[in-house]
Amino acid sequence: MNIDIAVVGKIKEKYLAEGIMEYSKRLGRYCSLRILEVEDEKTPETMSYKEMEEAKRREGERLLSKIPDQALVIALSIDGKQLSSEELSEKISDLMVRGTSHIVFVIGGSLGLSDEILARSQMKLSFSRMTFPHQMMRMILLEQIYRAFRIIKNEPYHK
């Protein structure tokens, strides 16, 4: 299974970078993982709605350029479907059984995801109705993918 995490922006905090590195290393046993970063747009506090939408569109274009045509896309979105860890593992397992070999999870920047990214995705996934920093969400997502593979393989960890 090939899994890509397409994200806006770079990780600045050392503790997040270390956590991301750790879960990336652990996932190496279960899948081929790539983290695909694109540049984020500057987002001053005084942006108009139109300027925010334009910034999201530009970030979305950069993200779309990283997504292979044949990949199944799961966009992280606050209005997406909420799953338990077990349900996420079932979803990934079901996709593998059905022949899906490439999943791209997409995490937007501070403004969220463009309409073009949401239209390209086959599923919208929400981790909570709360908002998390997009940089922290990268580590949380990797941990949950790792947990999902441990559940799929019936290995201890997820309890």
PDB file of N, CA and C in Angstrom, residues 40-134:
ATOM      1  N   ASP A  40       2.977  27.202   1.719  1.00  0.00           N
ATOM      2  CA  ASP A  40       1.747  27.848   2.169  1.00  0.00           C
ATOM      3  C   ASP A  40       1.736  29.314   1.737  1.00  0.00           C
ATOM      4  N   GLU A  41       0.545  29.863   1.656  1.00  0.00           N
ATOM      5  CA  GLU A  41       0.368  31.265   1.309  1.00  0.00           C
ATOM      6  C   GLU A  41       0.490  32.117   2.564  1.00  0.00           C
ATOM      7  N   LYS A  42       0.940  33.323   2.400  1.00  0.00           N
ATOM      8  CA  LYS A  42       0.954  34.276   3.512  1.00  0.00           C
ATOM      9  C   LYS A  42      -0.492  34.630   3.840  1.00  0.00           C
ATOM     10  N   THR A  43      -0.815  34.630   5.131  1.00  0.00           N
ATOM     11  CA  THR A  43      -2.201  34.890   5.541  1.00  0.00           C
ATOM     12  C   THR A  43      -2.258  35.982   6.607  1.00  0.00           C
ATOM     13  N   PRO A  44      -2.117  37.239   6.196  1.00  0.00           N
ATOM     14  CA  PRO A  44      -2.220  38.320   7.177  1.00  0.00           C
ATOM     15  C   PRO A  44      -3.637  38.402   7.761  1.00  0.00           C
ATOM     16  N   GLU A  45      -3.735  38.935   8.952  1.00  0.00           N
ATOM     17  CA  GLU A  45      -5.022  39.036   9.652  1.00  0.00           C
ATOM     18  C   GLU A  45      -6.054  39.856   8.882  1.00  0.00           C
ATOM     19  N   THR A  46      -5.605  40.764   8.035  1.00  0.00           N
ATOM     20  CA  THR A  46      -6.511  41.696   7.365  1.00  0.00           C
ATOM     21  C   THR A  46      -7.006  41.210   6.004  1.00  0.00           C
ATOM     22  N   MET A  47      -6.884  39.928   5.723  1.00  0.00           N
ATOM     23  CA  MET A  47      -7.309  39.400   4.421  1.00  0.00           C
ATOM     24  C   MET A  47      -8.823  39.485   4.267  1.00  0.00           C
ATOM     25  N   SER A  48      -9.251  39.839   3.065  1.00  0.00           N
ATOM     26  CA  SER A  48     -10.679  39.804   2.754  1.00  0.00           C
ATOM     27  C   SER A  48     -11.082  38.359   2.451  1.00  0.00           C
ATOM     28  N   TYR A  49     -12.370  38.105   2.407  1.00  0.00           N
ATOM     29  CA  TYR A  49     -12.869  36.777   2.063  1.00  0.00           C
ATOM     30  C   TYR A  49     -12.346  36.358   0.685  1.00  0.00           C
ATOM     31  N   LYS A  50     -12.387  37.277  -0.271  1.00  0.00           N
ATOM     32  CA  LYS A  50     -11.922  36.989  -1.627  1.00  0.00           C
ATOM     33  C   LYS A  50     -10.435  36.635  -1.631  1.00  0.00           C
ATOM     34  N   GLU A  51      -9.640  37.356  -0.865  1.00  0.00           N
ATOM     35  CA  GLU A  51      -8.204  37.061  -0.775  1.00  0.00           C
ATOM     36  C   GLU A  51      -7.959  35.701  -0.130  1.00  0.00           C
ATOM     37  N   MET A  52      -8.753  35.355   0.895  1.00  0.00           N
ATOM     38  CA  MET A  52      -8.612  34.040   1.530  1.00  0.00           C
ATOM     39  C   MET A  52      -8.949  32.921   0.546  1.00  0.00           C
ATOM     40  N   GLU A  53     -10.024  33.096  -0.205  1.00  0.00           N
ATOM     41  CA  GLU A  53     -10.408  32.079  -1.184  1.00  0.00           C
ATOM     42  C   GLU A  53      -9.330  31.921  -2.260  1.00  0.00           C
ATOM     43  N   GLU A  54      -8.740  33.030  -2.684  1.00  0.00           N
ATOM     44  CA  GLU A  54      -7.677  32.983  -3.680  1.00  0.00           C
ATOM     45  C   GLU A  54      -6.438  32.270  -3.120  1.00  0.00           C
ATOM     46  N   ALA A  55      -6.106  32.534  -1.870  1.00  0.00           N
ATOM     47  CA  ALA A  55      -4.969  31.859  -1.238  1.00  0.00           C
ATOM     48  C   ALA A  55      -5.231  30.355  -1.142  1.00  0.00           C
ATOM     49  N   LYS A  56      -6.440  29.954  -0.743  1.00  0.00           N
ATOM     50  CA  LYS A  56      -6.785  28.525  -0.687  1.00  0.00           C
ATOM     51  C   LYS A  56      -6.704  27.897  -2.070  1.00  0.00           C
ATOM     52  N   ARG A  57      -7.163  28.619  -3.092  1.00  0.00           N
ATOM     53  CA  ARG A  57      -7.125  28.100  -4.454  1.00  0.00           C
ATOM     54  C   ARG A  57      -5.682  27.840  -4.895  1.00  0.00           C
ATOM     55  N   ARG A  58      -4.785  28.793  -4.602  1.00  0.00           N
ATOM     56  CA  ARG A  58      -3.375  28.610  -4.986  1.00  0.00           C
ATOM     57  C   ARG A  58      -2.749  27.433  -4.237  1.00  0.00           C
ATOM     58  N   GLU A  59      -3.029  27.313  -2.932  1.00  0.00           N
ATOM     59  CA  GLU A  59      -2.530  26.149  -2.181  1.00  0.00           C
ATOM     60  C   GLU A  59      -3.111  24.866  -2.760  1.00  0.00           C
ATOM     61  N   GLY A  60      -4.389  24.901  -3.106  1.00  0.00           N
ATOM     62  CA  GLY A  60      -5.051  23.735  -3.692  1.00  0.00           C
ATOM     63  C   GLY A  60      -4.424  23.307  -5.001  1.00  0.00           C
ATOM     64  N   GLU A  61      -4.071  24.272  -5.837  1.00  0.00           N
ATOM     65  CA  GLU A  61      -3.394  23.944  -7.104  1.00  0.00           C
ATOM     66  C   GLU A  61      -2.080  23.219  -6.841  1.00  0.00           C
ATOM     67  N   ARG A  62      -1.333  23.721  -5.865  1.00  0.00           N
ATOM     68  CA  ARG A  62      -0.053  23.081  -5.542  1.00  0.00           C
ATOM     69  C   ARG A  62      -0.277  21.665  -5.015  1.00  0.00           C
ATOM     70  N   LEU A  63      -1.302  21.490  -4.172  1.00  0.00           N
ATOM     71  CA  LEU A  63      -1.605  20.151  -3.659  1.00  0.00           C
ATOM     72  C   LEU A  63      -2.031  19.217  -4.791  1.00  0.00           C
ATOM     73  N   LEU A  64      -2.918  19.696  -5.657  1.00  0.00           N
ATOM     74  CA  LEU A  64      -3.389  18.854  -6.766  1.00  0.00           C
ATOM     75  C   LEU A  64      -2.246  18.387  -7.651  1.00  0.00           C
ATOM     76  N   SER A  65      -1.223  19.206  -7.808  1.00  0.00           N
ATOM     77  CA  SER A  65      -0.082  18.828  -8.648  1.00  0.00           C
ATOM     78  C   SER A  65       0.696  17.659  -8.044  1.00  0.00           C
ATOM     79  N   LYS A  66       0.517  17.393  -6.764  1.00  0.00           N
ATOM     80  CA  LYS A  66       1.229  16.298  -6.083  1.00  0.00           C
ATOM     81  C   LYS A  66       0.434  14.993  -6.065  1.00  0.00           C
ATOM     82  N   ILE A  67      -0.848  15.052  -6.432  1.00  0.00           N
ATOM     83  CA  ILE A  67      -1.729  13.890  -6.294  1.00  0.00           C
ATOM     84  C   ILE A  67      -1.775  13.106  -7.610  1.00  0.00           C
ATOM     85  N   PRO A  68      -1.332  11.841  -7.585  1.00  0.00           N
ATOM     86  CA  PRO A  68      -1.409  11.021  -8.794  1.00  0.00           C
ATOM     87  C   PRO A  68      -2.866  10.794  -9.221  1.00  0.00           C
ATOM     88  N   ASP A  69      -3.083  10.709 -10.526  1.00  0.00           N
ATOM     89  CA  ASP A  69      -4.440  10.554 -11.057  1.00  0.00           C
ATOM     90  C   ASP A  69      -5.167   9.330 -10.497  1.00  0.00           C
ATOM     91  N   GLN A  70      -4.447   8.217 -10.309  1.00  0.00           N
ATOM     92  CA  GLN A  70      -5.084   6.967  -9.904  1.00  0.00           C
ATOM     93  C   GLN A  70      -5.303   6.862  -8.395  1.00  0.00           C
ATOM     94  N   ALA A  71      -4.796   7.820  -7.625  1.00  0.00           N
ATOM     95  CA  ALA A  71      -4.874   7.727  -6.164  1.00  0.00           C
ATOM     96  C   ALA A  71      -6.273   8.021  -5.647  1.00  0.00           C
ATOM     97  N   LEU A  72      -6.633   7.344  -4.580  1.00  0.00           N
ATOM     98  CA  LEU A  72      -7.847   7.642  -3.839  1.00  0.00           C
ATOM     99  C   LEU A  72      -7.504   8.763  -2.860  1.00  0.00           C
ATOM    100  N   VAL A  73      -8.311   9.810  -2.838  1.00  0.00           N
ATOM    101  CA  VAL A  73      -8.001  10.988  -2.034  1.00  0.00           C
ATOM    102  C   VAL A  73      -8.968  11.102  -0.867  1.00  0.00           C
ATOM    103  N   ILE A  74      -8.384  11.266   0.328  1.00  0.00           N
ATOM    104  CA  ILE A  74      -9.151  11.500   1.547  1.00  0.00           C
ATOM    105  C   ILE A  74      -8.733  12.860   2.087  1.00  0.00           C
ATOM    106  N   ALA A  75      -9.669  13.802   2.069  1.00  0.00           N
ATOM    107  CA  ALA A  75      -9.400  15.160   2.535  1.00  0.00           C
ATOM    108  C   ALA A  75      -9.778  15.284   4.005  1.00  0.00           C
ATOM    109  N   LEU A  76      -8.870  15.839   4.802  1.00  0.00           N
ATOM    110  CA  LEU A  76      -9.202  16.103   6.193  1.00  0.00           C
ATOM    111  C   LEU A  76      -9.968  17.421   6.246  1.00  0.00           C
ATOM    112  N   SER A  77     -11.188  17.332   6.747  1.00  0.00           N
ATOM    113  CA  SER A  77     -12.082  18.487   6.739  1.00  0.00           C
ATOM    114  C   SER A  77     -12.978  18.421   7.965  1.00  0.00           C
ATOM    115  N   ILE A  78     -13.183  19.557   8.600  1.00  0.00           N
ATOM    116  CA  ILE A  78     -13.973  19.592   9.829  1.00  0.00           C
ATOM    117  C   ILE A  78     -15.401  19.089   9.604  1.00  0.00           C
ATOM    118  N   ASP A  79     -15.899  19.195   8.366  1.00  0.00           N
ATOM    119  CA  ASP A  79     -17.258  18.720   8.086  1.00  0.00           C
ATOM    120  C   ASP A  79     -17.275  17.319   7.485  1.00  0.00           C
ATOM    121  N   GLY A  80     -16.157  16.613   7.592  1.00  0.00           N
ATOM    122  CA  GLY A  80     -16.083  15.249   7.083  1.00  0.00           C
ATOM    123  C   GLY A  80     -16.690  14.240   8.034  1.00  0.00           C
ATOM    124  N   LYS A  81     -16.613  12.986   7.649  1.00  0.00           N
ATOM    125  CA  LYS A  81     -17.139  11.881   8.453  1.00  0.00           C
ATOM    126  C   LYS A  81     -16.178  11.575   9.596  1.00  0.00           C
ATOM    127  N   GLN A  82     -16.715  11.426  10.779  1.00  0.00           N
ATOM    128  CA  GLN A  82     -15.895  11.056  11.927  1.00  0.00           C
ATOM    129  C   GLN A  82     -15.916   9.540  12.085  1.00  0.00           C
ATOM    130  N   LEU A  83     -14.724   8.959  12.238  1.00  0.00           N
ATOM    131  CA  LEU A  83     -14.573   7.517  12.392  1.00  0.00           C
ATOM    132  C   LEU A  83     -13.821   7.211  13.673  1.00  0.00           C
ATOM    133  N   SER A  84     -14.118   6.074  14.261  1.00  0.00           N
ATOM    134  CA  SER A  84     -13.291   5.584  15.357  1.00  0.00           C
ATOM    135  C   SER A  84     -12.004   5.022  14.749  1.00  0.00           C
ATOM    136  N   SER A  85     -11.027   4.726  15.586  1.00  0.00           N
ATOM    137  CA  SER A  85      -9.784   4.119  15.091  1.00  0.00           C
ATOM    138  C   SER A  85     -10.072   2.785  14.417  1.00  0.00           C
ATOM    139  N   GLU A  86     -10.982   2.013  14.999  1.00  0.00           N
ATOM    140  CA  GLU A  86     -11.339   0.724  14.414  1.00  0.00           C
ATOM    141  C   GLU A  86     -12.017   0.902  13.056  1.00  0.00           C
ATOM    142  N   GLU A  87     -12.878   1.912  12.937  1.00  0.00           N
ATOM    143  CA  GLU A  87     -13.547   2.163  11.660  1.00  0.00           C
ATOM    144  C   GLU A  87     -12.554   2.636  10.596  1.00  0.00           C
ATOM    145  N   LEU A  88     -11.582   3.438  10.986  1.00  0.00           N
ATOM    146  CA  LEU A  88     -10.555   3.848  10.028  1.00  0.00           C
ATOM    147  C   LEU A  88      -9.755   2.636   9.563  1.00  0.00           C
ATOM    148  N   SER A  89      -9.425   1.736  10.480  1.00  0.00           N
ATOM    149  CA  SER A  89      -8.686   0.535  10.080  1.00  0.00           C
ATOM    150  C   SER A  89      -9.532  -0.321   9.132  1.00  0.00           C
ATOM    151  N   GLU A  90     -10.837  -0.421   9.392  1.00  0.00           N
ATOM    152  CA  GLU A  90     -11.725  -1.163   8.493  1.00  0.00           C
ATOM    153  C   GLU A  90     -11.768  -0.504   7.113  1.00  0.00           C
ATOM    154  N   LYS A  91     -11.804   0.808   7.075  1.00  0.00           N
ATOM    155  CA  LYS A  91     -11.838   1.536   5.804  1.00  0.00           C
ATOM    156  C   LYS A  91     -10.562   1.260   5.007  1.00  0.00           C
ATOM    157  N   ILE A  92      -9.411   1.370   5.647  1.00  0.00           N
ATOM    158  CA  ILE A  92      -8.144   1.116   4.961  1.00  0.00           C
ATOM    159  C   ILE A  92      -8.062  -0.334   4.503  1.00  0.00           C
ATOM    160  N   SER A  93      -8.462  -1.262   5.361  1.00  0.00           N
ATOM    161  CA  SER A  93      -8.452  -2.684   5.010  1.00  0.00           C
ATOM    162  C   SER A  93      -9.371  -2.954   3.824  1.00  0.00           C
ATOM    163  N   ASP A  94     -10.565  -2.377   3.848  1.00  0.00           N
ATOM    164  CA  ASP A  94     -11.521  -2.557   2.762  1.00  0.00           C
ATOM    165  C   ASP A  94     -10.964  -2.007   1.451  1.00  0.00           C
ATOM    166  N   LEU A  95     -10.329  -0.851   1.514  1.00  0.00           N
ATOM    167  CA  LEU A  95      -9.732  -0.280   0.306  1.00  0.00           C
ATOM    168  C   LEU A  95      -8.652  -1.198  -0.258  1.00  0.00           C
ATOM    169  N   MET A  96      -7.829  -1.774   0.619  1.00  0.00           N
ATOM    170  CA  MET A  96      -6.773  -2.687   0.155  1.00  0.00           C
ATOM    171  C   MET A  96      -7.380  -3.924  -0.501  1.00  0.00           C
ATOM    172  N   VAL A  97      -8.423  -4.483   0.133  1.00  0.00           N
ATOM    173  CA  VAL A  97      -9.072  -5.680  -0.407  1.00  0.00           C
ATOM    174  C   VAL A  97      -9.689  -5.385  -1.773  1.00  0.00           C
ATOM    175  N   ARG A  98     -10.214  -4.193  -1.943  1.00  0.00           N
ATOM    176  CA  ARG A  98     -10.848  -3.801  -3.213  1.00  0.00           C
ATOM    177  C   ARG A  98      -9.828  -3.395  -4.279  1.00  0.00           C
ATOM    178  N   GLY A  99      -8.544  -3.456  -3.940  1.00  0.00           N
ATOM    179  CA  GLY A  99      -7.512  -3.215  -4.933  1.00  0.00           C
ATOM    180  C   GLY A  99      -6.947  -1.804  -4.957  1.00  0.00           C
ATOM    181  N   THR A 100      -7.337  -0.974  -4.007  1.00  0.00           N
ATOM    182  CA  THR A 100      -6.757   0.364  -3.939  1.00  0.00           C
ATOM    183  C   THR A 100      -5.324   0.229  -3.460  1.00  0.00           C
ATOM    184  N   SER A 101      -4.394   0.757  -4.239  1.00  0.00           N
ATOM    185  CA  SER A 101      -2.991   0.620  -3.866  1.00  0.00           C
ATOM    186  C   SER A 101      -2.354   1.949  -3.478  1.00  0.00           C
ATOM    187  N   HIS A 102      -3.111   3.055  -3.626  1.00  0.00           N
ATOM    188  CA  HIS A 102      -2.533   4.365  -3.351  1.00  0.00           C
ATOM    189  C   HIS A 102      -3.593   5.276  -2.732  1.00  0.00           C
ATOM    190  N   ILE A 103      -3.341   5.700  -1.505  1.00  0.00           N
ATOM    191  CA  ILE A 103      -4.229   6.633  -0.803  1.00  0.00           C
ATOM    192  C   ILE A 103      -3.443   7.910  -0.545  1.00  0.00           C
ATOM    193  N   VAL A 104      -4.077   9.037  -0.809  1.00  0.00           N
ATOM    194  CA  VAL A 104      -3.492  10.328  -0.485  1.00  0.00           C
ATOM    195  C   VAL A 104      -4.404  11.019   0.518  1.00  0.00           C
ATOM    196  N   PHE A 105      -3.875  11.265   1.714  1.00  0.00           N
ATOM    197  CA  PHE A 105      -4.575  12.064   2.709  1.00  0.00           C
ATOM    198  C   PHE A 105      -4.123  13.506   2.492  1.00  0.00           C
ATOM    199  N   VAL A 106      -5.058  14.451   2.495  1.00  0.00           N
ATOM    200  CA  VAL A 106      -4.720  15.851   2.233  1.00  0.00           C
ATOM    201  C   VAL A 106      -5.069  16.694   3.456  1.00  0.00           C
ATOM    202  N   ILE A 107      -4.069  17.449   3.923  1.00  0.00           N
ATOM    203  CA  ILE A 107      -4.246  18.365   5.048  1.00  0.00           C
ATOM    204  C   ILE A 107      -4.001  19.775   4.524  1.00  0.00           C
ATOM    205  N   GLY A 108      -4.995  20.626   4.646  1.00  0.00           N
ATOM    206  CA  GLY A 108      -4.870  22.000   4.177  1.00  0.00           C
ATOM    207  C   GLY A 108      -4.081  22.857   5.140  1.00  0.00           C
ATOM    208  N   GLY A 109      -3.914  24.094   4.760  1.00  0.00           N
ATOM    209  CA  GLY A 109      -3.221  25.065   5.597  1.00  0.00           C
ATOM    210  C   GLY A 109      -4.168  25.717   6.581  1.00  0.00           C
ATOM    211  N   SER A 110      -3.777  26.843   7.109  1.00  0.00           N
ATOM    212  CA  SER A 110      -4.560  27.516   8.139  1.00  0.00           C
ATOM    213  C   SER A 110      -5.918  27.998   7.634  1.00  0.00           C
ATOM    214  N   LEU A 111      -6.076  28.131   6.325  1.00  0.00           N
ATOM    215  CA  LEU A 111      -7.352  28.566   5.755  1.00  0.00           C
ATOM    216  C   LEU A 111      -8.259  27.403   5.369  1.00  0.00           C
ATOM    217  N   GLY A 112      -7.743  26.185   5.435  1.00  0.00           N
ATOM    218  CA  GLY A 112      -8.523  25.023   5.043  1.00  0.00           C
ATOM    219  C   GLY A 112      -8.191  24.576   3.631  1.00  0.00           C
ATOM    220  N   LEU A 113      -9.086  23.798   3.044  1.00  0.00           N
ATOM    221  CA  LEU A 113      -8.867  23.228   1.710  1.00  0.00           C
ATOM    222  C   LEU A 113      -9.711  23.938   0.665  1.00  0.00           C
ATOM    223  N   SER A 114      -9.178  24.006  -0.540  1.00  0.00           N
ATOM    224  CA  SER A 114      -9.903  24.630  -1.649  1.00  0.00           C
ATOM    225  C   SER A 114     -11.054  23.735  -2.095  1.00  0.00           C
ATOM    226  N   ASP A 115     -12.008  24.348  -2.787  1.00  0.00           N
ATOM    227  CA  ASP A 115     -13.131  23.594  -3.350  1.00  0.00           C
ATOM    228  C   ASP A 115     -12.639  22.550  -4.350  1.00  0.00           C
ATOM    229  N   GLU A 116     -11.555  22.849  -5.058  1.00  0.00           N
ATOM    230  CA  GLU A 116     -11.016  21.914  -6.046  1.00  0.00           C
ATOM    231  C   GLU A 116     -10.479  20.644  -5.373  1.00  0.00           C
ATOM    232  N   ILE A 117      -9.829  20.807  -4.234  1.00  0.00           N
ATOM    233  CA  ILE A 117      -9.339  19.630  -3.496  1.00  0.00           C
ATOM    234  C   ILE A 117     -10.523  18.815  -2.971  1.00  0.00           C
ATOM    235  N   LEU A 118     -11.507  19.491  -2.419  1.00  0.00           N
ATOM    236  CA  LEU A 118     -12.675  18.780  -1.890  1.00  0.00           C
ATOM    237  C   LEU A 118     -13.411  18.039  -3.004  1.00  0.00           C
ATOM    238  N   ALA A 119     -13.474  18.637  -4.192  1.00  0.00           N
ATOM    239  CA  ALA A 119     -14.127  17.981  -5.322  1.00  0.00           C
ATOM    240  C   ALA A 119     -13.329  16.769  -5.800  1.00  0.00           C
ATOM    241  N   ARG A 120     -12.008  16.801  -5.688  1.00  0.00           N
ATOM    242  CA  ARG A 120     -11.132  15.698  -6.124  1.00  0.00           C
ATOM    243  C   ARG A 120     -11.163  14.531  -5.141  1.00  0.00           C
ATOM    244  N   SER A 121     -11.539  14.795  -3.895  1.00  0.00           N
ATOM    245  CA  SER A 121     -11.485  13.747  -2.873  1.00  0.00           C
ATOM    246  C   SER A 121     -12.690  12.817  -2.974  1.00  0.00           C
ATOM    247  N   GLN A 122     -12.439  11.558  -2.663  1.00  0.00           N
ATOM    248  CA  GLN A 122     -13.511  10.565  -2.624  1.00  0.00           C
ATOM    249  C   GLN A 122     -14.140  10.484  -1.237  1.00  0.00           C
ATOM    250  N   MET A 123     -13.452  11.059  -0.245  1.00  0.00           N
ATOM    251  CA  MET A 123     -13.962  11.017   1.125  1.00  0.00           C
ATOM    252  C   MET A 123     -13.439  12.224   1.878  1.00  0.00           C
ATOM    253  N   LYS A 124     -14.289  12.751   2.743  1.00  0.00           N
ATOM    254  CA  LYS A 124     -13.853  13.792   3.675  1.00  0.00           C
ATOM    255  C   LYS A 124     -13.860  13.168   5.065  1.00  0.00           C
ATOM    256  N   LEU A 125     -12.741  13.322   5.767  1.00  0.00           N
ATOM    257  CA  LEU A 125     -12.552  12.722   7.085  1.00  0.00           C
ATOM    258  C   LEU A 125     -12.352  13.830   8.108  1.00  0.00           C
ATOM    259  N   SER A 126     -13.065  13.720   9.226  1.00  0.00           N
ATOM    260  CA  SER A 126     -12.915  14.676  10.316  1.00  0.00           C
ATOM    261  C   SER A 126     -12.440  13.946  11.558  1.00  0.00           C
ATOM    262  N   PHE A 127     -11.486  14.521  12.244  1.00  0.00           N
ATOM    263  CA  PHE A 127     -11.008  13.940  13.493  1.00  0.00           C
ATOM    264  C   PHE A 127     -11.795  14.475  14.688  1.00  0.00           C
ATOM    265  N   SER A 128     -12.491  15.575  14.483  1.00  0.00           N
ATOM    266  CA  SER A 128     -13.237  16.193  15.576  1.00  0.00           C
ATOM    267  C   SER A 128     -13.966  17.403  15.019  1.00  0.00           C
ATOM    268  N   ARG A 129     -14.953  17.889  15.749  1.00  0.00           N
ATOM    269  CA  ARG A 129     -15.573  19.155  15.382  1.00  0.00           C
ATOM    270  C   ARG A 129     -14.693  20.321  15.819  1.00  0.00           C
ATOM    271  N   MET A 130     -13.671  20.030  16.636  1.00  0.00           N
ATOM    272  CA  MET A 130     -12.732  21.062  17.056  1.00  0.00           C
ATOM    273  C   MET A 130     -11.729  21.316  15.937  1.00  0.00           C
ATOM    274  N   THR A 131     -11.087  22.469  15.984  1.00  0.00           N
ATOM    275  CA  THR A 131     -10.047  22.813  15.022  1.00  0.00           C
ATOM    276  C   THR A 131      -8.687  22.544  15.646  1.00  0.00           C
ATOM    277  N   PHE A 132      -7.815  21.865  14.893  1.00  0.00           N
ATOM    278  CA  PHE A 132      -6.452  21.586  15.331  1.00  0.00           C
ATOM    279  C   PHE A 132      -5.478  22.326  14.426  1.00  0.00           C
ATOM    280  N   PRO A 133      -4.311  22.681  14.941  1.00  0.00           N
ATOM    281  CA  PRO A 133      -3.301  23.262  14.055  1.00  0.00           C
ATOM    282  C   PRO A 133      -2.945  22.254  12.957  1.00  0.00           C
ATOM    283  N   HIS A 134      -2.859  22.734  11.714  1.00  0.00           N
ATOM    284  CA  HIS A 134      -2.621  21.800  10.609  1.00  0.00           C
ATOM    285  C   HIS A 134      -1.277  21.093  10.740  1.00  0.00           C
TER     286      HIS A 134
END
